CSV table of C-alpha atoms in Angstrom, one decimal:
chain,number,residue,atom,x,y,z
P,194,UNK,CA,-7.4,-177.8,-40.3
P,195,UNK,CA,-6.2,-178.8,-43.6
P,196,UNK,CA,-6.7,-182.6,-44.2
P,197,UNK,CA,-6.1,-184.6,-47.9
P,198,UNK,CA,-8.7,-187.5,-48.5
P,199,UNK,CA,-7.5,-190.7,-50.8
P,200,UNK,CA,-9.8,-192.5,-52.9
P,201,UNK,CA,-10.3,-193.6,-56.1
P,202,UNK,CA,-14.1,-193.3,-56.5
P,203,UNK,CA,-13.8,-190.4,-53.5
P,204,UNK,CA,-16.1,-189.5,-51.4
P,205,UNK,CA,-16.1,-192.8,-51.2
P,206,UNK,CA,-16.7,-193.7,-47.4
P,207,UNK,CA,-15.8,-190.8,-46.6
P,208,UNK,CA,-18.7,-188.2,-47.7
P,209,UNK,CA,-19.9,-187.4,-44.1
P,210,UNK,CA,-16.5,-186.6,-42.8
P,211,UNK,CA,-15.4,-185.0,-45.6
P,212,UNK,CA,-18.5,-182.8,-46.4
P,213,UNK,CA,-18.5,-182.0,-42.6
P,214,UNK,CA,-14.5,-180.4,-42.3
P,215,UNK,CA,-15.6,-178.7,-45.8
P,216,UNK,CA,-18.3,-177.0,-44.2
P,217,UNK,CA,-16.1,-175.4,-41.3
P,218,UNK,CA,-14.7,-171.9,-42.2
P,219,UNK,CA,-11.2,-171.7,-42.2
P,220,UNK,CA,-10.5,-175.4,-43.3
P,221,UNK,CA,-9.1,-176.4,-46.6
P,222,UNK,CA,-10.1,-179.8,-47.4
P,223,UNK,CA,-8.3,-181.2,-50.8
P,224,UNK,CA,-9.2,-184.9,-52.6
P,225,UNK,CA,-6.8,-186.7,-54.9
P,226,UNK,CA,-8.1,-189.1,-57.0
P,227,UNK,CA,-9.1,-190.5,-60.5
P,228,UNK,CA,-11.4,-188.8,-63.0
P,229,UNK,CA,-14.3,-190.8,-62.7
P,230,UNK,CA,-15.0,-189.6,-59.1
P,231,UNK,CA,-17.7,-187.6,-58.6
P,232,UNK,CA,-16.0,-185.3,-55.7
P,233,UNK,CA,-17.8,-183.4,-53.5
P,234,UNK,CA,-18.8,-179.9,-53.0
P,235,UNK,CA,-16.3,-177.8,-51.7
P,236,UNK,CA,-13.8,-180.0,-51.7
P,237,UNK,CA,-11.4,-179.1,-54.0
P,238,UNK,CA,-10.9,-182.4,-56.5
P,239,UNK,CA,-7.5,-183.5,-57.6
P,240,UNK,CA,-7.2,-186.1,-60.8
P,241,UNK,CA,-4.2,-188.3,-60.3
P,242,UNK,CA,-4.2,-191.5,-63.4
P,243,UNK,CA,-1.7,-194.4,-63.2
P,244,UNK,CA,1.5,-194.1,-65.5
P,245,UNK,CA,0.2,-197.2,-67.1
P,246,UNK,CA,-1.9,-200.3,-66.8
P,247,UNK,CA,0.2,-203.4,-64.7
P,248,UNK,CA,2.8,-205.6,-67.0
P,249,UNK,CA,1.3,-207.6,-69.3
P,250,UNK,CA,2.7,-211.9,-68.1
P,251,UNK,CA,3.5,-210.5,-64.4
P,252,UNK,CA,2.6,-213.3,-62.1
P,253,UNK,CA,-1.3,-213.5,-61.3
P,254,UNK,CA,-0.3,-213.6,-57.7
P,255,UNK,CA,1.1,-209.9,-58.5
P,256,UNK,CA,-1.0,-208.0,-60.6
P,257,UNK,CA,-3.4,-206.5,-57.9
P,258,UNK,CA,0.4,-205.8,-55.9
P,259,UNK,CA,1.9,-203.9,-58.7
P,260,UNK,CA,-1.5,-202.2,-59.8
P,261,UNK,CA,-1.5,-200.4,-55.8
P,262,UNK,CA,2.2,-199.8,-56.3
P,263,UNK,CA,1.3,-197.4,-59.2
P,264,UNK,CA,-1.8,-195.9,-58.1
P,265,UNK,CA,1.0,-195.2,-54.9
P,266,UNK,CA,3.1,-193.5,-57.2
P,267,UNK,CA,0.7,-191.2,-58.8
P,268,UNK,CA,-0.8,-190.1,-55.8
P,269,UNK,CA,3.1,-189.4,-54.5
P,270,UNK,CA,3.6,-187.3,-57.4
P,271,UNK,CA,0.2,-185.7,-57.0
P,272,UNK,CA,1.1,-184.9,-53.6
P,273,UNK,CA,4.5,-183.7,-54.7
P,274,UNK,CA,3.1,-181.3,-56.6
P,275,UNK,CA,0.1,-179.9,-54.1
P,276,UNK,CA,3.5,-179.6,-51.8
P,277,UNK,CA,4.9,-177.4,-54.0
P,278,UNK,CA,1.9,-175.1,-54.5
P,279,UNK,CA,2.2,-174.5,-50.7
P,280,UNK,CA,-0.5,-177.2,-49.4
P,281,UNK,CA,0.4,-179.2,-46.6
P,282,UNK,CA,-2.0,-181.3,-44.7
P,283,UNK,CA,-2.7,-181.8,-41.2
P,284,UNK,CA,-3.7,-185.4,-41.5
P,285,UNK,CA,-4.5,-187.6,-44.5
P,286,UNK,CA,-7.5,-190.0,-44.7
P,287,UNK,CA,-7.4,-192.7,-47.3
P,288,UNK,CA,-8.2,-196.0,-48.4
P,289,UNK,CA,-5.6,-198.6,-48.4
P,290,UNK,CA,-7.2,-200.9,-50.2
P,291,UNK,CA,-5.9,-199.3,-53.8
P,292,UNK,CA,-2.3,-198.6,-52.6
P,293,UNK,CA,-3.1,-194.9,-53.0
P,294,UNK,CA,-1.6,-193.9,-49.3
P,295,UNK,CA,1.5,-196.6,-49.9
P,296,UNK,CA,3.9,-193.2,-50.0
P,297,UNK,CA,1.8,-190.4,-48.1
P,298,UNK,CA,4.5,-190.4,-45.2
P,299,UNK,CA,7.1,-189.9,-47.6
P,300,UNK,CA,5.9,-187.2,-48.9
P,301,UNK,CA,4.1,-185.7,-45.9
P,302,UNK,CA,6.5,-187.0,-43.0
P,303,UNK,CA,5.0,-184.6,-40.6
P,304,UNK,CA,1.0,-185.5,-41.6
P,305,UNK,CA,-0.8,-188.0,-39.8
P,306,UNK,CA,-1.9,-190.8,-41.7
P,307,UNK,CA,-4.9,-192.1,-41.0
P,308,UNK,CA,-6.0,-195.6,-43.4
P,309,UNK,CA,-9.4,-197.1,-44.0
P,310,UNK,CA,-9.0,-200.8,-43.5
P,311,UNK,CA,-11.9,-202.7,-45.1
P,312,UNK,CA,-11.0,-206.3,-45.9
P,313,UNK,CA,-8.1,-208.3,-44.7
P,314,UNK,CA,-8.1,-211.5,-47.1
P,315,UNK,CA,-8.0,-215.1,-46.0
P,316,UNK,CA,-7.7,-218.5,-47.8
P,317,UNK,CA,-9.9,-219.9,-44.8
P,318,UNK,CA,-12.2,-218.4,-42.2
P,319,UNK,CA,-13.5,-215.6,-44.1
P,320,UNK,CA,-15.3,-215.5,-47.7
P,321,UNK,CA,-13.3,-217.6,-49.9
P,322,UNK,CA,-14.4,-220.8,-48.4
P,323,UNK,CA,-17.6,-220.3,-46.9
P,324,UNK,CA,-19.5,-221.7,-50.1
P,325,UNK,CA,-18.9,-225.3,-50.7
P,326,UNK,CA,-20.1,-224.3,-54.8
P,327,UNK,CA,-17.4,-222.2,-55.1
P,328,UNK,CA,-14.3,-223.9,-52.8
P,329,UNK,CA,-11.0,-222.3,-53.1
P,330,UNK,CA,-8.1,-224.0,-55.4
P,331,UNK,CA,-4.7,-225.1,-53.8
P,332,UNK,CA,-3.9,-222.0,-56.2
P,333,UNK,CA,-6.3,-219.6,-54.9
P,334,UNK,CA,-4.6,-220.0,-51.1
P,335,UNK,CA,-1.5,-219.3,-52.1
P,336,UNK,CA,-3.2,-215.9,-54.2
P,337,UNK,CA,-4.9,-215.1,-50.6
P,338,UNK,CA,-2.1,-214.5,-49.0
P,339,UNK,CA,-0.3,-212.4,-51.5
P,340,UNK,CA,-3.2,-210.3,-52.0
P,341,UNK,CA,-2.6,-208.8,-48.6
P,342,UNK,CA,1.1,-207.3,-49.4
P,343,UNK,CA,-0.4,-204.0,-49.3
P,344,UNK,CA,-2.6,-204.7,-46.4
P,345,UNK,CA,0.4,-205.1,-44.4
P,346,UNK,CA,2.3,-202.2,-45.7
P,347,UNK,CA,-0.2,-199.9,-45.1
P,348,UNK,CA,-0.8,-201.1,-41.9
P,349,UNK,CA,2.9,-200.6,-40.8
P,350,UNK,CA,3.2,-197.2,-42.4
P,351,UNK,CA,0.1,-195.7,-41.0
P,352,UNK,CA,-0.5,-193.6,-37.7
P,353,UNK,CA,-4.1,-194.9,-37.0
P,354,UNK,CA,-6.7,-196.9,-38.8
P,355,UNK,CA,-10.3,-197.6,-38.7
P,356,UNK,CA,-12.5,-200.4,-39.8
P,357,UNK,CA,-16.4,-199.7,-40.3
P,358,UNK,CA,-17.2,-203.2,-37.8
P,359,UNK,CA,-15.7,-204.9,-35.4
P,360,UNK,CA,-16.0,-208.3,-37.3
P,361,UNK,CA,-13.6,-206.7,-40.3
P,362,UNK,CA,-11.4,-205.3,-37.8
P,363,UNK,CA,-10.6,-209.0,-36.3
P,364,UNK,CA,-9.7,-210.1,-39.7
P,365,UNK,CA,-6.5,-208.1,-39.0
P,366,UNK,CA,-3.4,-209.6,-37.5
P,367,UNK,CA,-3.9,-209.3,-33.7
P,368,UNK,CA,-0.1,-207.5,-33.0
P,369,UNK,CA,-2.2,-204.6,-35.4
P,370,UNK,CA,-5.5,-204.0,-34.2
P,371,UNK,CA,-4.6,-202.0,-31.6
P,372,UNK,CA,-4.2,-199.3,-33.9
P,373,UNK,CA,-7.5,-199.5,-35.3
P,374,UNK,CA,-10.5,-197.8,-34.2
P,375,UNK,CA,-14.1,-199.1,-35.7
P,376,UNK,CA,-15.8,-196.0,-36.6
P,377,UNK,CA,-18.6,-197.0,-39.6
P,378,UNK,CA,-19.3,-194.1,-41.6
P,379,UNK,CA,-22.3,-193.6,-40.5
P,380,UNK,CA,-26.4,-193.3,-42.3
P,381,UNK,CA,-28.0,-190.2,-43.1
P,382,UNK,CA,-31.0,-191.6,-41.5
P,383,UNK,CA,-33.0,-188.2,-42.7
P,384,UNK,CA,-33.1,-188.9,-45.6
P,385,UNK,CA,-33.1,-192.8,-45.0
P,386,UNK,CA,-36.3,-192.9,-43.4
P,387,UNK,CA,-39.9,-194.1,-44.0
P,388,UNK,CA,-42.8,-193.0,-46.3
P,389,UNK,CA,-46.1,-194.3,-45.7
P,390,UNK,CA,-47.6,-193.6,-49.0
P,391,UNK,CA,-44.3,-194.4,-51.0
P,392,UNK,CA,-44.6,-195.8,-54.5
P,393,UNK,CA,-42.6,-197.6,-57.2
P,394,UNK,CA,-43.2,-197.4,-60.7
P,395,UNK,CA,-42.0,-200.4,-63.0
P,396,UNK,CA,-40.8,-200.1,-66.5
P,397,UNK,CA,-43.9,-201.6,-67.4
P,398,UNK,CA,-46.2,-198.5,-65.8
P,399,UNK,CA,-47.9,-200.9,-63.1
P,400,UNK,CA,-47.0,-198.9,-59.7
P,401,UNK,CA,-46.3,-200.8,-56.4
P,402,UNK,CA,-46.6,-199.3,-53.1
P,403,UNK,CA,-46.8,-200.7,-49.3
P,404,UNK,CA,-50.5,-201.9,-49.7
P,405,UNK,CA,-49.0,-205.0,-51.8
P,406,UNK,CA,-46.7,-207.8,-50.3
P,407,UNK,CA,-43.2,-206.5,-51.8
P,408,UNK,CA,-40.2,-208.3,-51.6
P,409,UNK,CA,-36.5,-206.5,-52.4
P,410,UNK,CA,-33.1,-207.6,-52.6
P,411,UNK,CA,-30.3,-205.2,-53.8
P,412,UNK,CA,-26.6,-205.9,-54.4
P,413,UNK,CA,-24.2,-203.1,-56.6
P,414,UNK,CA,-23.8,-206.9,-59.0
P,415,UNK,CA,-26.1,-209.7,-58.7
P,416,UNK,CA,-23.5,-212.3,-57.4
P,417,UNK,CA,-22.9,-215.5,-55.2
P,418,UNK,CA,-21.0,-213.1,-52.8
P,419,UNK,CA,-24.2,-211.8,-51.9
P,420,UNK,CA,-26.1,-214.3,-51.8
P,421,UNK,CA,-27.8,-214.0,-55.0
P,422,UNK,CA,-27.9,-217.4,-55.9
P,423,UNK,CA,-29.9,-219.0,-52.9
P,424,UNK,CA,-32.0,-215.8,-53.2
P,425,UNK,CA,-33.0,-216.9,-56.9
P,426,UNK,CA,-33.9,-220.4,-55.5
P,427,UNK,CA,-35.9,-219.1,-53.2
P,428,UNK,CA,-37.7,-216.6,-55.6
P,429,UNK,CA,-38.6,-219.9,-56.9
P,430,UNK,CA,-40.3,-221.5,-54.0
P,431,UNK,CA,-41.8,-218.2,-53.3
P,432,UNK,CA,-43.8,-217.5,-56.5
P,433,UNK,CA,-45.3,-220.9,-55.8
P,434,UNK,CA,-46.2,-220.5,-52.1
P,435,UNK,CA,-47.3,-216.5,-52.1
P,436,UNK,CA,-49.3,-215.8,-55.9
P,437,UNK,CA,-49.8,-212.3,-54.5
P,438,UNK,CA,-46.1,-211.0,-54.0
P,439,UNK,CA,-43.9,-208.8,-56.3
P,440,UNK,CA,-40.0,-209.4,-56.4
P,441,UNK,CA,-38.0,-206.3,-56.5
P,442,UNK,CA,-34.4,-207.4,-57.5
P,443,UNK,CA,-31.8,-204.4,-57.6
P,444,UNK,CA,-28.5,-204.8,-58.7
P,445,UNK,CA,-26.0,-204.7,-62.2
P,446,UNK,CA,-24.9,-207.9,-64.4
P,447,UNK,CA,-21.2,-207.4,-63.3
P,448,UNK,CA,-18.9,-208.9,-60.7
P,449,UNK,CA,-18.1,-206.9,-57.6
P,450,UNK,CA,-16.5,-209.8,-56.0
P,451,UNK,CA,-15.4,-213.5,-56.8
P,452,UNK,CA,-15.9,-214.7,-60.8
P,453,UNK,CA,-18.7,-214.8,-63.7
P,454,UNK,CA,-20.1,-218.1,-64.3
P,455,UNK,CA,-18.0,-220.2,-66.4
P,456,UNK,CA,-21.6,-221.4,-68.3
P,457,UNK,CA,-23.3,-218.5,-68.5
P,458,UNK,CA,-23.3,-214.8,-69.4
P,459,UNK,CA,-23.6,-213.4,-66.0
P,460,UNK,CA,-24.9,-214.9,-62.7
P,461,UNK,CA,-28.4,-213.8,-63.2
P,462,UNK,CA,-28.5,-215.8,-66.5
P,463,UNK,CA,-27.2,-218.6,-64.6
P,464,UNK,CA,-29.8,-218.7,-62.2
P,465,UNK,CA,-32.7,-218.3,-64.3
P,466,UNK,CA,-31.7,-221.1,-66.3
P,467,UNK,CA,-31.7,-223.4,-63.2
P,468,UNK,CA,-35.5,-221.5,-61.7
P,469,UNK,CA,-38.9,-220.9,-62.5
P,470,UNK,CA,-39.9,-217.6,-61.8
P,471,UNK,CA,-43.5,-215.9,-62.3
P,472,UNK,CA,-41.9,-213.2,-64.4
P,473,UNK,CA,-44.8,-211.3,-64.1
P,474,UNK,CA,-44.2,-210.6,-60.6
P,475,UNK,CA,-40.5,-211.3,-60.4
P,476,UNK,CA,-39.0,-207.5,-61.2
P,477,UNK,CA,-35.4,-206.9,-62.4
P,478,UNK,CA,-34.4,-203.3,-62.0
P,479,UNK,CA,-30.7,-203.1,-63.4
P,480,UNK,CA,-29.3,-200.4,-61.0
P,481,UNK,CA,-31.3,-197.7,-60.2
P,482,UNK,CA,-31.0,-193.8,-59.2
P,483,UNK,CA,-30.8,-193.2,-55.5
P,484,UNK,CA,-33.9,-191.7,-55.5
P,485,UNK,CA,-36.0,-195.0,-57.0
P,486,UNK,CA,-33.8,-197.1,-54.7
P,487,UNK,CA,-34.8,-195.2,-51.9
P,488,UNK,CA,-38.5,-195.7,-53.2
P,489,UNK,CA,-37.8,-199.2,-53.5
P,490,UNK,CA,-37.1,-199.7,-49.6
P,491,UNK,CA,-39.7,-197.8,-48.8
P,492,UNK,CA,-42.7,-199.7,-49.8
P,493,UNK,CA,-40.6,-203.2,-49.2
P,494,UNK,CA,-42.4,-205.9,-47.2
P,495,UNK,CA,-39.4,-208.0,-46.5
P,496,UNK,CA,-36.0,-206.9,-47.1
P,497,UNK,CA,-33.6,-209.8,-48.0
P,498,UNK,CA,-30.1,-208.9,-47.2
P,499,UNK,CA,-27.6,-212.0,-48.0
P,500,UNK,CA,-23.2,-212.2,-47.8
P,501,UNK,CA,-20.8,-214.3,-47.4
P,502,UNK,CA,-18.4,-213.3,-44.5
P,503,UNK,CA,-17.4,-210.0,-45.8
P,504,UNK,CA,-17.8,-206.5,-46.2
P,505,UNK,CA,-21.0,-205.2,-44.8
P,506,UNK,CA,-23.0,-203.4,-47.3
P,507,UNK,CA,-24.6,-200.0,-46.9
P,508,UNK,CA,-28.1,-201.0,-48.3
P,509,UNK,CA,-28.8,-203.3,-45.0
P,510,UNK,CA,-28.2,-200.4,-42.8
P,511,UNK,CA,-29.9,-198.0,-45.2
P,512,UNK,CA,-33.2,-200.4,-45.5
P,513,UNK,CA,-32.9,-200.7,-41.7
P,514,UNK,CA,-32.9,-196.4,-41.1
P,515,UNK,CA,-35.7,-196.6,-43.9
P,516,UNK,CA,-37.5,-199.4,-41.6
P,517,UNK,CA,-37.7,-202.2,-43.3
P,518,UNK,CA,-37.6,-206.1,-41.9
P,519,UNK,CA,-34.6,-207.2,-43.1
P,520,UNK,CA,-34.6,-211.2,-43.8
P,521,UNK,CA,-30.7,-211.3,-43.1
P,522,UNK,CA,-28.0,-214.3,-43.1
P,523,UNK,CA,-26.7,-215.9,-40.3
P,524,UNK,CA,-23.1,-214.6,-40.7
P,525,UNK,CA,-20.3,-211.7,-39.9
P,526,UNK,CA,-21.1,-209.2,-39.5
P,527,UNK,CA,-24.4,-209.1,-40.2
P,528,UNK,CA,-25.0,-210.4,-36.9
P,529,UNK,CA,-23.0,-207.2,-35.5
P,530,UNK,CA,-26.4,-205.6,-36.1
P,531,UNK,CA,-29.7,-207.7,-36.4
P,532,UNK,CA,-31.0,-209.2,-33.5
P,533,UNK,CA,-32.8,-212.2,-34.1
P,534,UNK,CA,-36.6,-211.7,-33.8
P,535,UNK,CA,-35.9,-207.9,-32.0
P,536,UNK,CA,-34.5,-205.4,-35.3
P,537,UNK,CA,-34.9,-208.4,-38.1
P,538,UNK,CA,-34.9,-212.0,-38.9
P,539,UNK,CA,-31.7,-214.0,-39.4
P,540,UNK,CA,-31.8,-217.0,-41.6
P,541,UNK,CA,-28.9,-219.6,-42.9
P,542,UNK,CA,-27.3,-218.9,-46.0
P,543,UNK,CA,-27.6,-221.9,-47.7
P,544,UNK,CA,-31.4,-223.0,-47.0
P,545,UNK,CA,-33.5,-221.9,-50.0
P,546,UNK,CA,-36.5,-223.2,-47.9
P,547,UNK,CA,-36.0,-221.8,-44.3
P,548,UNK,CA,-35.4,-218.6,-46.2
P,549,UNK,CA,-38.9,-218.8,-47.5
P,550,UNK,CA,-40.3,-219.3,-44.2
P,551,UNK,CA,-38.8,-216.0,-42.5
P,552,UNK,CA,-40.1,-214.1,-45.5
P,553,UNK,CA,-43.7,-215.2,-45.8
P,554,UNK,CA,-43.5,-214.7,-41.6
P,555,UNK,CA,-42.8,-211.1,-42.8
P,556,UNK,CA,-45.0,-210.9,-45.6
P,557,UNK,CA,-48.3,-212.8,-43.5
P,558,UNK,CA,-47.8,-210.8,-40.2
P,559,UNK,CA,-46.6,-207.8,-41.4
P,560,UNK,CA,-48.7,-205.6,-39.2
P,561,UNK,CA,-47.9,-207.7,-36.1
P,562,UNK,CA,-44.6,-207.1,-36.6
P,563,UNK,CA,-44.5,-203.2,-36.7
P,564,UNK,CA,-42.4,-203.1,-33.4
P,565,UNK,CA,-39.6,-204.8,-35.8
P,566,UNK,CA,-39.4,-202.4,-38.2
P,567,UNK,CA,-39.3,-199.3,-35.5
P,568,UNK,CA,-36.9,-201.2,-33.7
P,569,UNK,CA,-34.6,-201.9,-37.1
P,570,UNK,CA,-34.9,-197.9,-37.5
P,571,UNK,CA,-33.5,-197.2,-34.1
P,572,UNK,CA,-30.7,-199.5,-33.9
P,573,UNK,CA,-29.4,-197.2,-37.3
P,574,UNK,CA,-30.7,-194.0,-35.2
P,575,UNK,CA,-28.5,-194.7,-32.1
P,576,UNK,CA,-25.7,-197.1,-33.1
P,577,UNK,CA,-24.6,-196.0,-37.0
P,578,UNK,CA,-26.0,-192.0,-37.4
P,579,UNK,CA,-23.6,-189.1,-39.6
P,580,UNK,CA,-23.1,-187.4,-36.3
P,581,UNK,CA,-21.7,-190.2,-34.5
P,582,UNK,CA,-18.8,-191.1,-37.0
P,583,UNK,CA,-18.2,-187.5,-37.3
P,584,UNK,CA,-17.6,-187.3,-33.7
P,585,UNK,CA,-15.8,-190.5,-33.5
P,586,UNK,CA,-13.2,-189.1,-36.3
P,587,UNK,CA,-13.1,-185.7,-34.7
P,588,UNK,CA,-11.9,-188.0,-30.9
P,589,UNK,CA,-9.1,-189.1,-33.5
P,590,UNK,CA,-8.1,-186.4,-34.9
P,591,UNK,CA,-7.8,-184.3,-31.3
P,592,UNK,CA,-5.3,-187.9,-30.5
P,593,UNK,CA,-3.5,-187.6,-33.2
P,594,UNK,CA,-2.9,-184.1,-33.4
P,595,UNK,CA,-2.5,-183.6,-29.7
């Protein structure tokens, strides 16, 4: 088989899939896209760049639009020129959510395109208004809507797509679904998996491991979008009610999703202005290597895993393979996967306090509630391992190819 992969940041969500074709003799497995991803082996990596940034003055509405249209056109000259060295794909996997696969069929009329559909955006019923501290502008709707121009492109132009939950694939309009498959990526749950006598170091040289009352949180950037902000409030109430617990608070200054704080540097400045924490105990890692993130999860006590109706994030389906108890909100699609009081805890988004009450359930009966925590690691094991979603995209292929 020959098959192209599309992503900017590739392997993106597609490292499993990828690394397993590349590992089949007789495949030729090529990647297009931009310099700062970190590829994969045997893959063979191809750079593609933008001809230049989007017009300076275009309509805000637009600027996302016009920014796909010429990642689109890169790739289709990148693929022009892969054409002309002789290499012609059997099917093309990409991610529509960066216009990349806008032009694959016009290049390759004969390949079959299949599109990774993460997020289809919504002025209501989704993330954007969910929290009444940040409420969508009259504005803002109207931006919504528009943001999905490539959404619908890429879902007309595409042979088959897949969505990683069934949640995000409802988000799509209903005359499309059909043609999307929910196949998750999948958890390497051999190397997610649990380490009795796991430690953490901190910065400061004190080491942490499972015999302490450890508490984690991890977002890519602390934000409202996951949940970062009731988390903080509850850190609050927490270093008040438990003196013996340690924090551990993963996650980057930036903004993955939504907007930096208007008043304040960054959203972790912002809270801390507005809580007291026992800094002492309360542990800010920045982001960390895999390896110490892994660490992290393993020695945690009570995972907290917050979003607003959105993407699902790999970390609560990594701390669940690793067997943690994952304190998780009360919304889409996290409750896809945790089952109240069976694989976790579900709490509501919004309630500092009740939060506080599911963790220090976690952190006071934590031996009591071992059965959790094996049950959180099978639910990965049987419902979201590698070889699943590898034989899921195999099933498509074999349909497609047919």
């Amino acid at each position: 088989m020959r098959a192209l992969f599309l992503h900017q940041n590739f392997p993106g969500q597609f490292p499993h899939i990828a690394g397993h074709l590349a590992s089949i003799s007789g495949n030729q497995i090529v990647a297009i896209a931009q310099k700062q991803a970190k590829g994969l082996a045997n893959v063979a990596k191809v750079v593609y760049e933008p001809s230049r940034p989007p017009t300076k003055g275009m309509h805000h509405y637009l600027i996302g639009t016009e920014s796909s249209i010429l990642n689109g056109q890169a790739v289709a000259k990148t693929m022009q020129a892969l054409k002309q060295k002789g290499f012609v794909p059997d099917v093309i996997i990409g991610h529509a959510g960066w216009g990349e696969t806008l032009y694959a069929h016009d290049v390759y009329a004969d390949a079959k395109l299949i599109n990774y559909f993460e997020f289809f955006y919504r002025a209501r019923g989704a993330d954007t208004d969910f929290d009444p501290e940040f409420p969508n502008t009259a504005d803002d709707v109207l931006r919504i809507r528009t943001k999905n121009i490539v959404n619908l492109l890429s879902l007309q132009g595409c042979d088959a797509g897949i969505s990683p939950t069934n949640w995000q694939k409802s988000l799509y309009p209903t005359e499309y679904q059909p043609k999307i498959s929910v196949i998750h990526e999948g958890v390497n749950t051999d190397l997610m998996c649990p380490k009795a006598d796991a430690t953490f170091t901190l910065p400061d040289g004190r080491i942490l491991s499972r015999q302490q009352k450890i508490v984690t949180f991890v977002s890519r950037n602390l934000e409202p979008y996951r949940g970062f902000h009731t988390f903080m409030r509850a850190v609050d109430i927490l270093c008040k009610r438990d003196p013996d617990c340690h924090v551990i608070i993963i996650g980057s200054d930036g903004v993955s999703y939504g907007r930096a704080p208007l008043d304040a540097k960054n959203h972790r400045e912002k809270m801390l202005s507005e809580v007291k924490i026992d800094e002492s105990r309360v542990h800010f890692t920045g982001h960390l290597a895999y390896a110490d993130y892994l660490k992290v999860l393993q020695i945690s006590t009570a995972h907290v895993y917050l979003t607003v109706p959105f993407v699902l994030s790999w970390s609560m389906l990594e701390a669940m393979a690793v067997g943690c108890i994952v304190v998780g909100s009360n919304t889409a699609p996290v409750t896809e996967v945790i089952e109240h009081g069976k694989n976790g805890f579900l709490t509501d988004f919004f309630d500092a306090q009740k939060m506080v009450d599911s963790i220090c359930e976690v952190l006071e009966n934590n031996e009591q509630l071992a059965h959790i925590r094996a049950n959180a690691r099978n639910t990965i094991i049987e419902r979201y391992p590698v070889t699943k979603s590898i034989t899921q995209y195999e099933a498509l292929f074999a349909k497609l190819l047919k």
